[in-house]
């Protein structure tokens, strides 16, 4: 364990803990846009900047990926210099993506004046290049369907060759984590579409009502995984039909026996099921 | 070739080489570096070899193919020994005369000698050429004496003696102590003390340790690293082996950019030779120390030279450059998470010399905190351009005027950009600044990896800032917000100013953006990128103001703020401009002062450059 100081408070953490994690332990708020607990730190948005003092040597570092390695370090999370740098990062993201709500909200909250900015794109861009989608797809879903391509102002997230890829399962984890709503998932004629990734996926249908429930390939893989874990395969039902059955079972109507509804390996076990468009946030 | 088993065997081999073959001291050295090869050096070599053979000399004269001498604009270069006679712009047709008169007759061929553009006098010997006279070519100097693909040549001039000495009689700690004493600092840009870095790597825990020689060299116009690897690969390899011994690295990589085919070829040959001779691999020179070194080829993006991006490139994780946050530093967790020493080519090239002659000796050269020599790539508006190796502490004035021969065409010096595109622009008032890491940083610039671009009075400083910034903006990997978006935003302001739409408050905006980029960027590219803007704002703010307040470009560069016209007094109606104008904007009957149609004029400036009478006026 090492002992560091954050905003004057002492805190003991394991060596290697990030400033962000240590600050959160103290209940201190540090803004972030490209960070997620479940993913590798990335350090791209530069909203989480803090002031670090290493025995007299001062610098501004990103809290989300700065590991605290030894005792005696001291961090200030809200100096004027820190706020200036954070606000500039926010302003610059707004110059790129003027229509994105999370950014607008933060600007209002931080009283950032954006009047003097020159727009650096067409004003339509919604992606702030936070990389959450890329990381969740790689690190959690294990698919690598999307990655960063090109550099500088041209940088963007894309599928291989910017074309439809069979790597994408349509799990929509990327859309779920995207802070700006840049990834739109929609259903059309029974197919699942993620236009940004050119994904156009066949859906498996509810065995009861015939409505599309989940991308077919995703279902196959979920079932394989469930089988590996010894969970028996079961009939595919949409949320509504599953509820109906559960209700029917509860009212003791004579229905065939199925496993408990929540043993169905949902795409995010702790979350409510489909309506993928609910995952869209922001706008 | 028998593998060398000890330092003694190396010395025996050295004596054998010295005693072998050719007429004592007689040779024709033809530079076949990238520059001279491009201007036809290979044909010159072929002519020498063929014609020397035809003459059936009793004791043959050696034709030596050497690496870059640093004076490429004068190439192909030929140096004839004995006499150190220096010829430039040699063509195959000149070869018979050189053989007849210089090789056999020991006299100079006047018309092939270099003419000093300042004095107008021809110069006979290479060492007397003003471009070379003020230099101290500790590392580059060997390039002219050896053939890069002959390990015998390198060993013949004392090569690998430092390595043998270190392995034989110094502990790794002693090698490090020596480097620390020398004061050598990283020549790749950061200027971090080399000895300290080695010590950190030595002490770091984790096996195996790695060494990386950074030969990515992304600065446009810089070719120091290329010239060393191309002209004297064994020097760099010897430095790398000594470094590996000092830090305890088992494996190393020379990371060369793809655009350097000759460097790749020569380094590749040299690695094979070193392995054959027992200087790489297992049990090097019978010391028990094992080290493997190999080439890897790099992607080409500027930011790939940044050490963490370079590491992820070697690991092959990401097609796009991917700088990582530091800490952890590469010396602790580098390649594949293991302690990794990264040094620049020039840093490693200084190591054999320091190891052999002692840190104290090296430490005498230079200033208090910047020791030894540095190789600069001198380009732009100077009479002599090329690679120059000078002691630290030399002033910009000396470098530009004594070695560079001053500004051509009698023009005024205006500024010098040091440290490459992410460096700073220094004005005439800083010409007495000594070349020293801290002094350059205080002045707002950097030493960088030795880029030096001289600008004359016809340069617009706003345009220059925009030009350098556009390079780093294009080369930004785009990962973090301040660098990617801040650079773009700065470009947008500069575009407005140079187009005559600037507003007074833009200068403050630029400064704020610069501060945010410096404070908040993830890697040094973004932190350094504002330097050209900041230094031009610092030293040439007036020029920005004229663009904004008077909508005028004083240097006559910014196209949207200038008009071209013809001065009827000065014009001799030679019609040269007429012929060169790409759009036909200049016309009129013969023997009359031509008319320039401002509607058709695209303000390319060609007419102004071709006019011999200064009759094209820019307002
Ligand atoms: C954008 C950027 C580009 C760089 N390019 C190079 C390069 O081409 N060659 C190099 O040796 N160092 C380069 N560096 C510096 C390296 O990160 C690193 O500091 C250096 O290789 C360490 O070696 P040294 O201590 O011998 O200088 C670059 C740094 C940055 C930020
Ligand atoms: S929807 Fe496709 S791109 Fe998005 S996380 Fe899932 S697999 Fe990856
Ligand atoms: S699409 Fe969304 S999650 Fe992906 S990088 Fe852009 S803003 Fe981040
Ligand atoms: S400035 Fe260029 S376009 Fe204009 S007249 Fe001269 S040569 Fe032609
Ligand atoms: S949250 Fe740390 S840089 Fe984005
Ligand atoms: S290549 Fe010949 S002097 Fe540089």
PDB file of N, CA, C and O in Angstrom, chain B residues 488-517:
ATOM      1  N   UNK B 488      -6.266  21.424 -34.994  1.00  0.00           N
ATOM      2  CA  UNK B 488      -7.197  21.827 -36.067  1.00  0.00           C
ATOM      3  C   UNK B 488      -7.730  23.232 -35.835  1.00  0.00           C
ATOM      4  O   UNK B 488      -7.873  24.022 -36.755  1.00  0.00           O
ATOM      5  N   UNK B 489      -8.047  23.496 -34.573  1.00  0.00           N
ATOM      6  CA  UNK B 489      -8.590  24.810 -34.237  1.00  0.00           C
ATOM      7  C   UNK B 489      -7.545  25.902 -34.497  1.00  0.00           C
ATOM      8  O   UNK B 489      -7.846  26.933 -35.077  1.00  0.00           O
ATOM      9  N   UNK B 490      -6.312  25.611 -34.112  1.00  0.00           N
ATOM     10  CA  UNK B 490      -5.230  26.571 -34.382  1.00  0.00           C
ATOM     11  C   UNK B 490      -5.079  26.809 -35.879  1.00  0.00           C
ATOM     12  O   UNK B 490      -4.910  27.932 -36.328  1.00  0.00           O
ATOM     13  N   UNK B 491      -5.130  25.716 -36.622  1.00  0.00           N
ATOM     14  CA  UNK B 491      -5.019  25.840 -38.082  1.00  0.00           C
ATOM     15  C   UNK B 491      -6.125  26.732 -38.613  1.00  0.00           C
ATOM     16  O   UNK B 491      -5.905  27.564 -39.485  1.00  0.00           O
ATOM     17  N   UNK B 492      -7.323  26.558 -38.058  1.00  0.00           N
ATOM     18  CA  UNK B 492      -8.446  27.358 -38.539  1.00  0.00           C
ATOM     19  C   UNK B 492      -8.188  28.843 -38.279  1.00  0.00           C
ATOM     20  O   UNK B 492      -8.431  29.682 -39.154  1.00  0.00           O
ATOM     21  N   UNK B 493      -7.659  29.168 -37.106  1.00  0.00           N
ATOM     22  CA  UNK B 493      -7.344  30.579 -36.823  1.00  0.00           C
ATOM     23  C   UNK B 493      -6.271  31.097 -37.774  1.00  0.00           C
ATOM     24  O   UNK B 493      -6.358  32.200 -38.310  1.00  0.00           O
ATOM     25  N   UNK B 494      -5.231  30.285 -37.966  1.00  0.00           N
ATOM     26  CA  UNK B 494      -4.133  30.742 -38.831  1.00  0.00           C
ATOM     27  C   UNK B 494      -4.603  30.884 -40.276  1.00  0.00           C
ATOM     28  O   UNK B 494      -4.182  31.804 -40.986  1.00  0.00           O
ATOM     29  N   UNK B 495      -5.484  29.988 -40.697  1.00  0.00           N
ATOM     30  CA  UNK B 495      -6.048  30.120 -42.052  1.00  0.00           C
ATOM     31  C   UNK B 495      -6.760  31.461 -42.190  1.00  0.00           C
ATOM     32  O   UNK B 495      -6.610  32.154 -43.198  1.00  0.00           O
ATOM     33  N   UNK B 496      -7.537  31.793 -41.173  1.00  0.00           N
ATOM     34  CA  UNK B 496      -8.270  33.051 -41.224  1.00  0.00           C
ATOM     35  C   UNK B 496      -7.302  34.235 -41.292  1.00  0.00           C
ATOM     36  O   UNK B 496      -7.492  35.162 -42.068  1.00  0.00           O
ATOM     37  N   UNK B 497      -6.261  34.183 -40.470  1.00  0.00           N
ATOM     38  CA  UNK B 497      -5.324  35.319 -40.433  1.00  0.00           C
ATOM     39  C   UNK B 497      -4.603  35.468 -41.770  1.00  0.00           C
ATOM     40  O   UNK B 497      -4.513  36.560 -42.323  1.00  0.00           O
ATOM     41  N   UNK B 498      -4.134  34.350 -42.308  1.00  0.00           N
ATOM     42  CA  UNK B 498      -3.375  34.473 -43.559  1.00  0.00           C
ATOM     43  C   UNK B 498      -4.287  34.794 -44.737  1.00  0.00           C
ATOM     44  O   UNK B 498      -3.822  35.224 -45.783  1.00  0.00           O
ATOM     45  N   UNK B 499      -5.585  34.580 -44.558  1.00  0.00           N
ATOM     46  CA  UNK B 499      -6.505  34.916 -45.634  1.00  0.00           C
ATOM     47  C   UNK B 499      -7.045  36.334 -45.475  1.00  0.00           C
ATOM     48  O   UNK B 499      -7.924  36.755 -46.230  1.00  0.00           O
ATOM     49  N   UNK B 500      -6.552  37.039 -44.458  1.00  0.00           N
ATOM     50  CA  UNK B 500      -7.000  38.418 -44.298  1.00  0.00           C
ATOM     51  C   UNK B 500      -8.315  38.554 -43.562  1.00  0.00           C
ATOM     52  O   UNK B 500      -8.962  39.590 -43.609  1.00  0.00           O
ATOM     53  N   UNK B 501      -8.724  37.501 -42.875  1.00  0.00           N
ATOM     54  CA  UNK B 501      -9.977  37.586 -42.135  1.00  0.00           C
ATOM     55  C   UNK B 501      -9.735  37.486 -40.631  1.00  0.00           C
ATOM     56  O   UNK B 501     -10.635  37.180 -39.870  1.00  0.00           O
ATOM     57  N   UNK B 502      -8.501  37.728 -40.217  1.00  0.00           N
ATOM     58  CA  UNK B 502      -8.161  37.586 -38.807  1.00  0.00           C
ATOM     59  C   UNK B 502      -8.800  38.662 -37.956  1.00  0.00           C
ATOM     60  O   UNK B 502      -9.132  39.738 -38.438  1.00  0.00           O
ATOM     61  N   UNK B 503      -8.992  38.336 -36.675  1.00  0.00           N
ATOM     62  CA  UNK B 503      -9.499  39.332 -35.727  1.00  0.00           C
ATOM     63  C   UNK B 503      -8.455  39.475 -34.617  1.00  0.00           C
ATOM     64  O   UNK B 503      -7.747  38.517 -34.303  1.00  0.00           O
ATOM     65  N   UNK B 504      -8.393  40.672 -34.031  1.00  0.00           N
ATOM     66  CA  UNK B 504      -7.346  40.902 -33.023  1.00  0.00           C
ATOM     67  C   UNK B 504      -7.363  39.866 -31.908  1.00  0.00           C
ATOM     68  O   UNK B 504      -6.305  39.446 -31.440  1.00  0.00           O
ATOM     69  N   UNK B 505      -8.553  39.415 -31.498  1.00  0.00           N
ATOM     70  CA  UNK B 505      -8.595  38.491 -30.361  1.00  0.00           C
ATOM     71  C   UNK B 505      -8.063  37.098 -30.721  1.00  0.00           C
ATOM     72  O   UNK B 505      -7.832  36.278 -29.851  1.00  0.00           O
ATOM     73  N   UNK B 506      -7.841  36.831 -31.991  1.00  0.00           N
ATOM     74  CA  UNK B 506      -7.326  35.517 -32.387  1.00  0.00           C
ATOM     75  C   UNK B 506      -5.961  35.231 -31.764  1.00  0.00           C
ATOM     76  O   UNK B 506      -5.616  34.074 -31.515  1.00  0.00           O
ATOM     77  N   UNK B 507      -5.187  36.274 -31.551  1.00  0.00           N
ATOM     78  CA  UNK B 507      -3.850  36.034 -30.998  1.00  0.00           C
ATOM     79  C   UNK B 507      -3.965  35.455 -29.583  1.00  0.00           C
ATOM     80  O   UNK B 507      -3.229  34.529 -29.225  1.00  0.00           O
ATOM     81  N   UNK B 508      -4.899  36.000 -28.816  1.00  0.00           N
ATOM     82  CA  UNK B 508      -5.095  35.487 -27.469  1.00  0.00           C
ATOM     83  C   UNK B 508      -5.635  34.046 -27.535  1.00  0.00           C
ATOM     84  O   UNK B 508      -5.213  33.173 -26.788  1.00  0.00           O
ATOM     85  N   UNK B 509      -6.570  33.831 -28.468  1.00  0.00           N
ATOM     86  CA  UNK B 509      -7.132  32.483 -28.634  1.00  0.00           C
ATOM     87  C   UNK B 509      -6.021  31.480 -28.937  1.00  0.00           C
ATOM     88  O   UNK B 509      -5.968  30.388 -28.393  1.00  0.00           O
ATOM     89  N   UNK B 510      -5.110  31.872 -29.822  1.00  0.00           N
ATOM     90  CA  UNK B 510      -4.012  30.975 -30.183  1.00  0.00           C
ATOM     91  C   UNK B 510      -3.171  30.637 -28.957  1.00  0.00           C
ATOM     92  O   UNK B 510      -2.775  29.485 -28.753  1.00  0.00           O
ATOM     93  N   UNK B 511      -2.924  31.644 -28.135  1.00  0.00           N
ATOM     94  CA  UNK B 511      -2.115  31.397 -26.935  1.00  0.00           C
ATOM     95  C   UNK B 511      -2.834  30.458 -25.975  1.00  0.00           C
ATOM     96  O   UNK B 511      -2.225  29.577 -25.371  1.00  0.00           O
ATOM     97  N   UNK B 512      -4.139  30.655 -25.826  1.00  0.00           N
ATOM     98  CA  UNK B 512      -4.902  29.766 -24.932  1.00  0.00           C
ATOM     99  C   UNK B 512      -4.880  28.319 -25.443  1.00  0.00           C
ATOM    100  O   UNK B 512      -4.705  27.376 -24.671  1.00  0.00           O
ATOM    101  N   UNK B 513      -5.084  28.200 -26.734  1.00  0.00           N
ATOM    102  CA  UNK B 513      -5.062  26.860 -27.322  1.00  0.00           C
ATOM    103  C   UNK B 513      -3.707  26.204 -27.103  1.00  0.00           C
ATOM    104  O   UNK B 513      -3.613  25.030 -26.744  1.00  0.00           O
ATOM    105  N   UNK B 514      -2.660  26.989 -27.308  1.00  0.00           N
ATOM    106  CA  UNK B 514      -1.309  26.461 -27.140  1.00  0.00           C
ATOM    107  C   UNK B 514      -1.127  25.972 -25.711  1.00  0.00           C
ATOM    108  O   UNK B 514      -0.604  24.878 -25.478  1.00  0.00           O
ATOM    109  N   UNK B 515      -1.583  26.774 -24.761  1.00  0.00           N
ATOM    110  CA  UNK B 515      -1.420  26.394 -23.357  1.00  0.00           C
ATOM    111  C   UNK B 515      -2.167  25.087 -23.076  1.00  0.00           C
ATOM    112  O   UNK B 515      -1.652  24.200 -22.390  1.00  0.00           O
ATOM    113  N   UNK B 516      -3.363  24.956 -23.629  1.00  0.00           N
ATOM    114  CA  UNK B 516      -4.146  23.738 -23.383  1.00  0.00           C
ATOM    115  C   UNK B 516      -3.490  22.531 -24.030  1.00  0.00           C
ATOM    116  O   UNK B 516      -3.476  21.439 -23.472  1.00  0.00           O
ATOM    117  N   UNK B 517      -2.941  22.717 -25.201  1.00  0.00           N
ATOM    118  CA  UNK B 517      -2.272  21.596 -25.870  1.00  0.00           C
ATOM    119  C   UNK B 517      -1.038  21.177 -25.093  1.00  0.00           C
ATOM    120  O   UNK B 517      -0.760  19.992 -24.930  1.00  0.00           O
TER     121      UNK B 517
END
